[in-house]
mmCIF file of C-alpha atoms and ligand atoms in Angstrom:
data_model
loop_
_atom_site.group_PDB
_atom_site.id
_atom_site.type_symbol
_atom_site.label_atom_id
_atom_site.label_comp_id
_atom_site.label_asym_id
_atom_site.label_seq_id
_atom_site.Cartn_x
_atom_site.Cartn_y
_atom_site.Cartn_z
ATOM 1 C CA UNK D 1 0.000 0.000 0.000
ATOM 2 C CA UNK D 2 1.500 3.311 -1.089
ATOM 3 C CA UNK D 3 0.408 6.802 -0.169
ATOM 4 C CA UNK D 4 0.756 9.552 -2.785
ATOM 5 C CA UNK D 5 0.133 13.285 -2.566
ATOM 6 C CA UNK D 6 -0.688 14.774 -5.979
ATOM 7 C CA UNK D 7 -1.172 18.277 -7.339
ATOM 8 C CA UNK D 8 -3.401 19.011 -10.362
ATOM 9 C CA UNK D 9 -3.284 22.473 -11.951
ATOM 10 C CA UNK D 10 -3.521 21.869 -15.707
ATOM 11 C CA UNK D 11 -6.579 24.048 -16.356
ATOM 12 C CA UNK D 12 -9.002 25.868 -14.076
ATOM 13 C CA UNK D 13 -9.012 23.737 -10.937
ATOM 14 C CA UNK D 14 -6.282 23.822 -8.309
ATOM 15 C CA UNK D 15 -6.522 20.473 -6.602
ATOM 16 C CA UNK D 16 -4.421 18.529 -4.101
ATOM 17 C CA UNK D 17 -5.237 15.030 -2.969
ATOM 18 C CA UNK D 18 -3.794 12.206 -0.920
ATOM 19 C CA UNK D 19 -4.609 8.689 -2.082
ATOM 20 C CA UNK D 20 -3.679 5.292 -0.665
ATOM 21 C CA UNK D 21 -3.788 2.943 -3.678
ATOM 22 C CA UNK D 22 -7.465 3.326 -4.637
ATOM 23 C CA UNK D 23 -8.694 5.002 -1.450
ATOM 24 C CA UNK D 24 -9.063 8.763 -1.281
ATOM 25 C CA UNK D 25 -7.791 10.127 2.049
ATOM 26 C CA UNK D 26 -8.352 13.748 1.034
ATOM 27 C CA UNK D 27 -9.289 15.601 -2.151
ATOM 28 C CA UNK D 28 -9.287 19.394 -2.051
ATOM 29 C CA UNK D 29 -10.546 21.194 -5.173
ATOM 30 C CA UNK D 30 -10.421 24.979 -5.564
ATOM 31 C CA UNK D 31 -12.427 25.715 -8.705
ATOM 32 C CA UNK D 32 -11.782 28.872 -10.735
ATOM 33 C CA UNK D 33 -15.099 28.689 -12.606
ATOM 34 C CA UNK D 34 -16.374 31.925 -11.010
ATOM 35 C CA UNK D 35 -13.216 33.757 -12.109
ATOM 36 C CA UNK D 36 -13.466 32.713 -15.779
ATOM 37 C CA UNK D 37 -17.284 32.710 -16.089
ATOM 38 C CA UNK D 38 -17.444 36.394 -17.060
ATOM 39 C CA UNK D 39 -15.124 35.722 -20.049
ATOM 40 C CA UNK D 40 -17.057 32.646 -21.257
ATOM 41 C CA UNK D 41 -13.940 30.450 -21.066
ATOM 42 C CA UNK D 42 -10.606 29.969 -19.297
ATOM 43 C CA UNK D 43 -8.182 32.924 -19.458
ATOM 44 C CA UNK D 44 -4.710 31.318 -19.172
ATOM 45 C CA UNK D 45 -2.895 34.199 -17.444
ATOM 46 C CA UNK D 46 -5.624 34.564 -14.804
ATOM 47 C CA UNK D 47 -5.616 30.792 -14.309
ATOM 48 C CA UNK D 48 -1.909 30.572 -13.490
ATOM 49 C CA UNK D 49 -2.064 33.512 -11.085
ATOM 50 C CA UNK D 50 -4.994 31.923 -9.291
ATOM 51 C CA UNK D 51 -3.165 28.556 -9.067
ATOM 52 C CA UNK D 52 -0.255 30.382 -7.444
ATOM 53 C CA UNK D 53 -2.661 31.881 -4.941
ATOM 54 C CA UNK D 54 -4.359 28.575 -4.095
ATOM 55 C CA UNK D 55 -1.729 25.863 -4.322
ATOM 56 C CA UNK D 56 -0.233 26.236 -0.825
ATOM 57 C CA UNK D 57 -3.591 26.481 1.013
ATOM 58 C CA UNK D 58 -4.763 23.392 -0.925
ATOM 59 C CA UNK D 59 -1.631 21.425 0.064
ATOM 60 C CA UNK D 60 -2.107 22.352 3.732
ATOM 61 C CA UNK D 61 -5.805 21.451 3.654
ATOM 62 C CA UNK D 62 -5.212 18.113 1.884
ATOM 63 C CA UNK D 63 -2.646 17.092 4.479
ATOM 64 C CA UNK D 64 -4.885 18.214 7.328
ATOM 65 C CA UNK D 65 -7.966 16.407 5.935
ATOM 66 C CA UNK D 66 -5.992 13.173 5.512
ATOM 67 C CA UNK D 67 -4.825 13.210 9.133
ATOM 68 C CA UNK D 68 -1.365 12.144 7.936
ATOM 69 C CA UNK D 69 2.067 13.648 8.460
ATOM 70 C CA UNK D 70 4.744 14.074 5.778
ATOM 71 C CA UNK D 71 6.616 10.957 6.885
ATOM 72 C CA UNK D 72 3.547 8.840 6.017
ATOM 73 C CA UNK D 73 3.600 10.010 2.371
ATOM 74 C CA UNK D 74 5.614 7.805 -0.018
ATOM 75 C CA UNK D 75 5.840 10.072 -3.059
ATOM 76 C CA UNK D 76 4.709 13.379 -4.547
ATOM 77 C CA UNK D 77 3.072 13.610 -7.969
ATOM 78 C CA UNK D 78 1.813 16.325 -10.302
ATOM 79 C CA UNK D 79 0.137 16.666 -13.695
ATOM 80 C CA UNK D 80 2.912 17.669 -16.115
ATOM 81 C CA UNK D 81 1.036 17.445 -19.450
ATOM 82 C CA UNK D 82 -1.194 18.300 -21.353
ATOM 83 C CA UNK D 83 -2.575 21.639 -20.243
ATOM 84 C CA UNK D 84 -1.917 25.358 -19.942
ATOM 85 C CA UNK D 85 1.833 25.710 -19.540
ATOM 86 C CA UNK D 86 1.749 28.550 -17.000
ATOM 87 C CA UNK D 87 -0.787 26.658 -14.897
ATOM 88 C CA UNK D 88 1.090 23.352 -15.104
ATOM 89 C CA UNK D 89 4.333 25.039 -13.988
ATOM 90 C CA UNK D 90 2.725 26.197 -10.733
ATOM 91 C CA UNK D 91 1.571 22.714 -9.681
ATOM 92 C CA UNK D 92 4.698 20.924 -10.892
ATOM 93 C CA UNK D 93 7.028 23.385 -9.156
ATOM 94 C CA UNK D 94 5.082 23.020 -5.909
ATOM 95 C CA UNK D 95 5.213 19.217 -6.146
ATOM 96 C CA UNK D 96 8.917 19.070 -7.003
ATOM 97 C CA UNK D 97 9.716 21.451 -4.144
ATOM 98 C CA UNK D 98 7.796 19.236 -1.713
ATOM 99 C CA UNK D 99 9.632 16.194 -3.077
ATOM 100 C CA UNK D 100 12.991 17.870 -2.498
ATOM 101 C CA UNK D 101 12.194 19.311 0.917
ATOM 102 C CA UNK D 102 10.751 16.051 2.250
ATOM 103 C CA UNK D 103 13.156 13.835 0.340
ATOM 104 C CA UNK D 104 10.465 11.850 -1.518
ATOM 105 C CA UNK D 105 10.366 10.494 -5.075
ATOM 106 C CA UNK D 106 8.568 12.617 -7.684
ATOM 107 C CA UNK D 107 6.198 11.272 -10.355
ATOM 108 C CA UNK D 108 4.927 13.270 -13.328
ATOM 109 C CA UNK D 109 1.472 12.223 -14.532
ATOM 110 C CA UNK D 110 -0.264 12.631 -17.910
ATOM 111 C CA UNK D 111 -3.583 14.384 -17.265
ATOM 112 C CA UNK D 112 -5.553 11.958 -19.458
ATOM 113 C CA UNK D 113 -4.129 9.002 -17.549
ATOM 114 C CA UNK D 114 -5.619 10.675 -14.512
ATOM 115 C CA UNK D 115 -9.075 10.712 -16.130
ATOM 116 C CA UNK D 116 -8.688 6.994 -16.901
ATOM 117 C CA UNK D 117 -7.708 6.233 -13.284
ATOM 118 C CA UNK D 118 -10.763 8.088 -11.952
ATOM 119 C CA UNK D 119 -12.658 4.868 -12.708
ATOM 120 C CA UNK D 120 -10.179 2.870 -10.585
ATOM 121 C CA UNK D 121 -11.016 5.016 -7.574
ATOM 122 C CA UNK D 122 -14.593 3.871 -7.751
ATOM 123 C CA UNK D 123 -13.935 0.254 -8.489
ATOM 124 C CA UNK D 124 -11.296 -1.802 -6.695
ATOM 125 C CA UNK D 125 -11.601 -4.589 -9.268
ATOM 126 C CA UNK D 126 -11.118 -2.655 -12.522
ATOM 127 C CA UNK D 127 -7.973 -3.927 -14.267
ATOM 128 C CA UNK D 128 -6.764 -3.681 -17.891
ATOM 129 C CA UNK D 129 -7.456 -4.547 -20.616
ATOM 130 C CA UNK D 130 -10.407 -2.229 -21.171
ATOM 131 C CA UNK D 131 -11.591 0.572 -23.430
ATOM 132 C CA UNK D 132 -11.685 4.131 -22.134
ATOM 133 C CA UNK D 133 -14.001 6.744 -23.586
ATOM 134 C CA UNK D 134 -12.334 9.988 -22.586
ATOM 135 C CA UNK D 135 -14.573 13.000 -22.978
ATOM 136 C CA UNK D 136 -13.550 16.358 -21.557
ATOM 137 C CA UNK D 137 -13.304 20.050 -22.398
ATOM 138 C CA UNK D 138 -10.054 19.469 -24.275
ATOM 139 C CA UNK D 139 -10.258 15.843 -25.458
ATOM 140 C CA UNK D 140 -12.504 13.270 -27.080
ATOM 141 C CA UNK D 141 -10.657 9.984 -27.403
ATOM 142 C CA UNK D 142 -11.162 6.269 -27.460
ATOM 143 C CA UNK D 143 -8.185 4.694 -25.730
ATOM 144 C CA UNK D 144 -7.393 1.002 -25.593
ATOM 145 C CA UNK D 145 -5.870 0.495 -22.134
ATOM 146 C CA UNK D 146 -3.789 -2.596 -22.804
ATOM 147 C CA UNK D 147 -1.952 -2.763 -19.496
ATOM 148 C CA UNK D 148 -0.842 -0.468 -16.691
ATOM 149 C CA UNK D 149 0.555 2.600 -18.499
ATOM 150 C CA UNK D 150 0.265 1.024 -21.975
ATOM 151 C CA UNK D 151 -2.192 2.880 -24.191
ATOM 152 C CA UNK D 152 -3.281 2.886 -27.801
ATOM 153 C CA UNK D 153 -5.286 5.842 -29.034
ATOM 154 C CA UNK D 154 -7.793 4.395 -31.505
ATOM 155 C CA UNK D 155 -10.145 7.327 -32.108
ATOM 156 C CA UNK D 156 -10.227 11.097 -31.679
ATOM 157 C CA UNK D 157 -12.241 14.120 -32.645
ATOM 158 C CA UNK D 158 -11.302 15.818 -35.905
ATOM 159 C CA UNK D 159 -12.235 19.270 -34.576
ATOM 160 C CA UNK D 160 -13.932 20.367 -31.341
ATOM 161 C CA UNK D 161 -13.682 18.296 -28.177
ATOM 162 C CA UNK D 162 -17.085 17.208 -26.972
ATOM 163 C CA UNK D 163 -16.974 19.382 -23.811
ATOM 164 C CA UNK D 164 -15.986 22.310 -25.995
ATOM 165 C CA UNK D 165 -19.073 21.628 -28.164
ATOM 166 C CA UNK D 166 -21.264 21.719 -25.029
ATOM 167 C CA UNK D 167 -19.643 25.016 -23.977
ATOM 168 C CA UNK D 168 -19.976 26.625 -27.433
ATOM 169 C CA UNK D 169 -23.602 25.558 -27.925
ATOM 170 C CA UNK D 170 -24.411 26.855 -24.430
ATOM 171 C CA UNK D 171 -23.025 30.212 -25.516
ATOM 172 C CA UNK D 172 -25.260 30.159 -28.629
ATOM 173 C CA UNK D 173 -28.185 29.647 -26.271
ATOM 174 C CA UNK D 174 -27.010 32.444 -23.935
ATOM 175 C CA UNK D 175 -26.374 29.946 -21.151
ATOM 176 C CA UNK D 176 -23.531 30.389 -18.638
ATOM 177 C CA UNK D 177 -20.065 28.757 -18.738
ATOM 178 C CA UNK D 178 -19.297 25.872 -18.389
ATOM 179 C CA UNK D 179 -22.146 24.812 -20.655
ATOM 180 C CA UNK D 180 -22.164 21.055 -20.038
ATOM 181 C CA UNK D 181 -23.811 20.945 -16.614
ATOM 182 C CA UNK D 182 -26.404 23.598 -17.608
ATOM 183 C CA UNK D 183 -27.371 21.839 -20.849
ATOM 184 C CA UNK D 184 -27.548 18.534 -18.936
ATOM 185 C CA UNK D 185 -29.983 20.073 -16.429
ATOM 186 C CA UNK D 186 -32.202 21.739 -19.046
ATOM 187 C CA UNK D 187 -32.198 18.600 -21.239
ATOM 188 C CA UNK D 188 -34.038 16.715 -18.481
ATOM 189 C CA UNK D 189 -37.155 18.815 -19.212
ATOM 190 C CA UNK D 190 -36.961 18.472 -23.005
ATOM 191 C CA UNK D 191 -37.757 16.018 -25.790
ATOM 192 C CA UNK D 192 -34.556 14.392 -27.134
ATOM 193 C CA UNK D 193 -36.301 13.586 -30.432
ATOM 194 C CA UNK D 194 -37.626 17.121 -31.001
ATOM 195 C CA UNK D 195 -34.928 18.042 -33.567
ATOM 196 C CA UNK D 196 -32.910 15.804 -35.848
ATOM 197 C CA UNK D 197 -29.227 16.776 -35.816
ATOM 198 C CA UNK D 198 -26.083 15.369 -37.533
ATOM 199 C CA UNK D 199 -24.004 12.851 -35.546
ATOM 200 C CA UNK D 200 -20.742 14.050 -37.073
ATOM 201 C CA UNK D 201 -19.492 11.048 -39.011
ATOM 202 C CA UNK D 202 -15.974 11.321 -40.406
ATOM 203 C CA UNK D 203 -15.621 10.177 -44.039
ATOM 204 C CA UNK D 204 -12.887 7.813 -45.151
ATOM 205 C CA UNK D 205 -11.011 8.726 -48.373
ATOM 206 C CA UNK D 206 -12.243 7.491 -51.787
ATOM 207 C CA UNK D 207 -15.861 6.937 -50.729
ATOM 208 C CA UNK D 208 -14.909 4.072 -48.448
ATOM 209 C CA UNK D 209 -17.620 4.860 -45.914
ATOM 210 C CA UNK D 210 -17.029 6.364 -42.496
ATOM 211 C CA UNK D 211 -14.263 6.179 -39.919
ATOM 212 C CA UNK D 212 -15.590 3.812 -37.237
ATOM 213 C CA UNK D 213 -14.052 5.526 -34.186
ATOM 214 C CA UNK D 214 -13.265 9.167 -35.056
ATOM 215 C CA UNK D 215 -15.801 11.892 -34.391
ATOM 216 C CA UNK D 216 -16.444 15.484 -35.425
ATOM 217 C CA UNK D 217 -18.569 18.030 -33.589
ATOM 218 C CA UNK D 218 -18.185 21.183 -35.665
ATOM 219 C CA UNK D 219 -21.018 20.147 -38.045
ATOM 220 C CA UNK D 220 -23.325 19.599 -35.087
ATOM 221 C CA UNK D 221 -22.388 23.013 -33.690
ATOM 222 C CA UNK D 222 -23.125 24.661 -37.070
ATOM 223 C CA UNK D 223 -26.434 22.770 -37.330
ATOM 224 C CA UNK D 224 -27.374 24.107 -33.875
ATOM 225 C CA UNK D 225 -26.452 27.659 -34.944
ATOM 226 C CA UNK D 226 -28.617 27.374 -38.092
ATOM 227 C CA UNK D 227 -31.506 25.853 -36.149
ATOM 228 C CA UNK D 228 -31.380 28.532 -33.440
ATOM 229 C CA UNK D 229 -31.237 31.330 -36.064
ATOM 230 C CA UNK D 230 -34.186 29.809 -37.952
ATOM 231 C CA UNK D 231 -36.266 29.380 -34.769
ATOM 232 C CA UNK D 232 -35.520 32.968 -33.745
ATOM 233 C CA UNK D 233 -36.674 34.236 -37.153
ATOM 234 C CA UNK D 234 -39.875 32.192 -36.947
ATOM 235 C CA UNK D 235 -40.751 32.504 -33.283
ATOM 236 C CA UNK D 236 -38.711 35.361 -31.839
ATOM 237 C CA UNK D 237 -36.624 34.962 -28.681
ATOM 238 C CA UNK D 238 -38.972 32.462 -27.102
ATOM 239 C CA UNK D 239 -36.772 29.451 -27.939
ATOM 240 C CA UNK D 240 -37.719 25.863 -27.011
ATOM 241 C CA UNK D 241 -34.518 25.718 -24.942
ATOM 242 C CA UNK D 242 -35.195 22.411 -23.179
ATOM 243 C CA UNK D 243 -35.955 20.623 -26.465
ATOM 244 C CA UNK D 244 -32.855 22.118 -28.095
ATOM 245 C CA UNK D 245 -30.661 21.004 -25.170
ATOM 246 C CA UNK D 246 -32.232 17.525 -25.049
ATOM 247 C CA UNK D 247 -31.847 16.973 -28.813
ATOM 248 C CA UNK D 248 -28.242 18.225 -28.844
ATOM 249 C CA UNK D 249 -27.308 16.076 -25.839
ATOM 250 C CA UNK D 250 -29.016 12.966 -27.240
ATOM 251 C CA UNK D 251 -27.210 13.383 -30.585
ATOM 252 C CA UNK D 252 -23.870 13.502 -28.777
ATOM 253 C CA UNK D 253 -24.778 10.533 -26.573
ATOM 254 C CA UNK D 254 -25.717 8.465 -29.649
ATOM 255 C CA UNK D 255 -22.566 9.464 -31.574
ATOM 256 C CA UNK D 256 -20.215 8.606 -28.693
ATOM 257 C CA UNK D 257 -22.044 5.407 -27.739
ATOM 258 C CA UNK D 258 -22.049 4.047 -31.288
ATOM 259 C CA UNK D 259 -18.283 4.459 -31.648
ATOM 260 C CA UNK D 260 -17.510 3.154 -28.170
ATOM 261 C CA UNK D 261 -19.578 -0.025 -28.464
ATOM 262 C CA UNK D 262 -18.230 -0.710 -31.948
ATOM 263 C CA UNK D 263 -14.601 -0.312 -30.770
ATOM 264 C CA UNK D 264 -15.204 -2.477 -27.712
ATOM 265 C CA UNK D 265 -16.662 -5.297 -29.814
ATOM 266 C CA UNK D 266 -14.003 -4.965 -32.554
ATOM 267 C CA UNK D 267 -11.195 -5.212 -29.986
ATOM 268 C CA UNK D 268 -12.898 -8.037 -28.146
ATOM 269 C CA UNK D 269 -12.990 -6.099 -24.874
ATOM 270 C CA UNK D 270 -15.703 -6.504 -22.247
ATOM 271 C CA UNK D 271 -15.193 -3.385 -20.116
ATOM 272 C CA UNK D 272 -15.647 0.335 -20.827
ATOM 273 C CA UNK D 273 -14.389 3.053 -18.457
ATOM 274 C CA UNK D 274 -15.664 6.562 -19.096
ATOM 275 C CA UNK D 275 -13.647 9.588 -17.949
ATOM 276 C CA UNK D 276 -13.464 13.386 -18.214
ATOM 277 C CA UNK D 277 -15.903 16.178 -17.436
ATOM 278 C CA UNK D 278 -18.501 15.017 -19.985
ATOM 279 C CA UNK D 279 -18.600 11.583 -18.284
ATOM 280 C CA UNK D 280 -20.822 13.418 -15.780
ATOM 281 C CA UNK D 281 -23.464 13.868 -18.475
ATOM 282 C CA UNK D 282 -26.674 12.077 -17.531
ATOM 283 C CA UNK D 283 -27.804 11.573 -21.160
ATOM 284 C CA UNK D 284 -24.507 9.912 -22.102
ATOM 285 C CA UNK D 285 -24.469 7.778 -18.958
ATOM 286 C CA UNK D 286 -27.985 6.525 -19.575
ATOM 287 C CA UNK D 287 -27.647 5.829 -23.306
ATOM 288 C CA UNK D 288 -24.216 4.173 -23.099
ATOM 289 C CA UNK D 289 -25.326 1.976 -20.200
ATOM 290 C CA UNK D 290 -28.483 0.942 -22.041
ATOM 291 C CA UNK D 291 -26.609 0.018 -25.250
ATOM 292 C CA UNK D 292 -23.782 -1.738 -23.352
ATOM 293 C CA UNK D 293 -26.353 -3.907 -21.583
ATOM 294 C CA UNK D 294 -27.491 -5.240 -24.974
ATOM 295 C CA UNK D 295 -24.010 -6.705 -25.522
ATOM 296 C CA UNK D 296 -23.305 -7.625 -21.893
ATOM 297 C CA UNK D 297 -20.507 -5.073 -21.658
ATOM 298 C CA UNK D 298 -19.582 -3.633 -18.277
ATOM 299 C CA UNK D 299 -19.447 0.173 -17.996
ATOM 300 C CA UNK D 300 -17.521 2.017 -15.277
ATOM 301 C CA UNK D 301 -18.490 5.625 -14.590
ATOM 302 C CA UNK D 302 -16.586 7.614 -11.967
ATOM 303 C CA UNK D 303 -18.724 9.444 -9.394
ATOM 304 C CA UNK D 304 -19.642 12.935 -10.625
ATOM 305 C CA UNK D 305 -17.032 14.714 -8.449
ATOM 306 C CA UNK D 306 -14.251 12.623 -10.008
ATOM 307 C CA UNK D 307 -15.347 13.190 -13.630
ATOM 308 C CA UNK D 308 -14.149 16.816 -13.756
ATOM 309 C CA UNK D 309 -10.544 17.738 -12.938
ATOM 310 C CA UNK D 310 -9.275 16.644 -9.536
ATOM 311 C CA UNK D 311 -5.983 15.548 -7.999
ATOM 312 C CA UNK D 312 -7.304 12.238 -6.608
ATOM 313 C CA UNK D 313 -7.276 10.697 -10.094
ATOM 314 C CA UNK D 314 -3.702 11.981 -10.617
ATOM 315 C CA UNK D 315 -2.598 10.496 -7.282
ATOM 316 C CA UNK D 316 -4.259 7.178 -8.159
ATOM 317 C CA UNK D 317 -2.390 6.993 -11.496
ATOM 318 C CA UNK D 318 0.880 7.922 -9.792
ATOM 319 C CA UNK D 319 0.265 5.282 -7.135
ATOM 320 C CA UNK D 320 -0.065 2.547 -9.744
ATOM 321 C CA UNK D 321 3.175 3.670 -11.442
ATOM 322 C CA UNK D 322 4.935 3.950 -8.063
ATOM 323 C CA UNK D 323 3.819 0.404 -7.146
ATOM 324 C CA UNK D 324 5.241 -0.821 -10.466
ATOM 325 C CA UNK D 325 8.613 0.698 -9.500
ATOM 326 C CA UNK D 326 8.493 3.805 -11.681
ATOM 327 C CA UNK D 327 9.776 7.269 -10.755
ATOM 328 C CA UNK D 328 10.224 10.532 -12.707
ATOM 329 C CA UNK D 329 13.281 12.735 -12.861
ATOM 330 C CA UNK D 330 13.144 16.101 -11.116
ATOM 331 C CA UNK D 331 14.295 17.562 -14.420
ATOM 332 C CA UNK D 332 11.065 16.454 -16.149
ATOM 333 C CA UNK D 333 9.497 19.605 -17.659
ATOM 334 C CA UNK D 334 5.887 20.510 -18.400
ATOM 335 C CA UNK D 335 4.414 20.249 -21.919
ATOM 336 C CA UNK D 336 1.249 21.782 -23.338
ATOM 337 C CA UNK D 337 0.662 18.639 -25.432
ATOM 338 C CA UNK D 338 1.689 15.006 -25.344
ATOM 339 C CA UNK D 339 0.031 11.938 -26.811
ATOM 340 C CA UNK D 340 -1.010 9.529 -24.049
ATOM 341 C CA UNK D 341 0.902 6.733 -25.821
ATOM 342 C CA UNK D 342 4.102 8.637 -24.932
ATOM 343 C CA UNK D 343 3.251 8.873 -21.216
ATOM 344 C CA UNK D 344 5.615 6.061 -20.222
ATOM 345 C CA UNK D 345 8.562 8.165 -21.390
ATOM 346 C CA UNK D 346 8.120 10.323 -18.302
ATOM 347 C CA UNK D 347 9.267 7.474 -16.051
ATOM 348 C CA UNK D 348 12.360 5.466 -15.321
ATOM 349 C CA UNK D 349 12.472 2.152 -13.431
ATOM 350 C CA UNK D 350 13.822 2.588 -9.930
HETATM 351 O O1 LIG O 1 -12.353 17.121 -17.550
HETATM 352 P P1 LIG O 1 -12.716 18.542 -17.379
HETATM 353 O O2 LIG O 1 -13.035 19.050 -15.993
HETATM 354 O O3 LIG O 1 -11.594 19.489 -17.913
HETATM 355 C C1 LIG O 1 -10.788 19.168 -18.990
HETATM 356 O O4 LIG O 1 -9.797 18.423 -18.796
HETATM 357 O O5 LIG O 1 -11.152 19.639 -20.099
HETATM 358 O O6 LIG O 1 -13.968 18.809 -18.370
HETATM 359 C C2 LIG O 1 -14.600 20.052 -18.442
HETATM 360 C C3 LIG O 1 -15.700 19.946 -19.489
HETATM 361 C C4 LIG O 1 -16.397 21.259 -19.794
HETATM 362 O O7 LIG O 1 -16.433 21.445 -21.194
HETATM 363 C C5 LIG O 1 -17.818 21.067 -19.240
HETATM 364 O O8 LIG O 1 -18.815 21.776 -19.969
HETATM 365 C C6 LIG O 1 -17.991 19.566 -19.377
HETATM 366 O O9 LIG O 1 -16.724 19.022 -19.053
HETATM 367 N N1 LIG O 1 -19.003 19.017 -18.458
HETATM 368 C C7 LIG O 1 -20.152 18.440 -18.881
HETATM 369 C C8 LIG O 1 -20.886 18.089 -17.721
HETATM 370 N N2 LIG O 1 -20.149 18.459 -16.622
HETATM 371 C C9 LIG O 1 -18.998 19.021 -17.104
HETATM 372 N N3 LIG O 1 -20.602 18.206 -20.123
HETATM 373 C C10 LIG O 1 -21.808 17.619 -20.248
HETATM 374 N N4 LIG O 1 -22.581 17.258 -19.191
HETATM 375 C C11 LIG O 1 -22.167 17.477 -17.919
HETATM 376 N N5 LIG O 1 -22.936 17.122 -16.877
HETATM 377 ZN ZN1 LIG O 2 -9.461 17.086 -17.472
#
């Protein structure tokens, strides 16, 4: 049993958590949503300044909540990629400093690995191989988790990430940021079949049909814009908001579910873990579960608080790597982008 303290600061949440294998001992999350709301999206410079403000109080609170002392912590981890560079630097510098001061090993974690491990925190029995549907504000990927730390990216979005599509469509509807939770709430009152919208299939070259696992959400966003403009012309500002939200959400749920089930069956896998902020979406959860049941596939959804960014998932990933004897160098730098298949490069065997 190893105990890891991790710092997550890749976007607009400063979070520090202490995890013992798959048990959360503390998970402090300082959200910056209020700060960025007025701009309709994350402002990178404001984000890094706010991380700087919050990182030390979050570390203190996480340690206090866990009831542990520094000598009971085995290693310190931080998200090093992908994310906003200025924001990542704050969390990584804090974590490396703690590692040096307390003489502990340091582990750098890939943020998307964290989203995959969020499902481990909820289920002590989840082990690879499985398929992960990773849906967040920055990513939409289908990842074949072959073994601990061994990933194959088999499908991505060609344009907007799915969370980004939720946020942009919310803006078209004059709804607040972040759009996902608001659309999810309004969709509950609406008819998901009210409007027919495109599921964003990606064509293969030379008329060879459609890519089975890749997705595209810009066409759906444009269709929503056209539909909203047309409805406004016909009926004024009194838009059928709930029906629009329900139809948009259902289209996304169908598009993601179709690709996920197909990939799972093609790869002969039986388990699907869903991660990222959009994994909180009730329409997606319901539709994916219902379709998976038809094929006897098991679906793992993290609890809602672990779907969006948090340090517990980062600590859980680091813990698994630590238990497998991996460590990172203190000279490991941050990176705004890195393919998850490269994540292993951040470690050496101790
Ligand atoms: O994983 P996350 O916290 O940050 C990234 O790594 O991107 O995901 C944030 C995204 C936002 O786009 C937000 O609108 C979306 O997740 N989101 C949702 C829901 N809750 C958060 N989207 C749809 N339904 C939700 N319930
Ligand atoms: Zn994330």
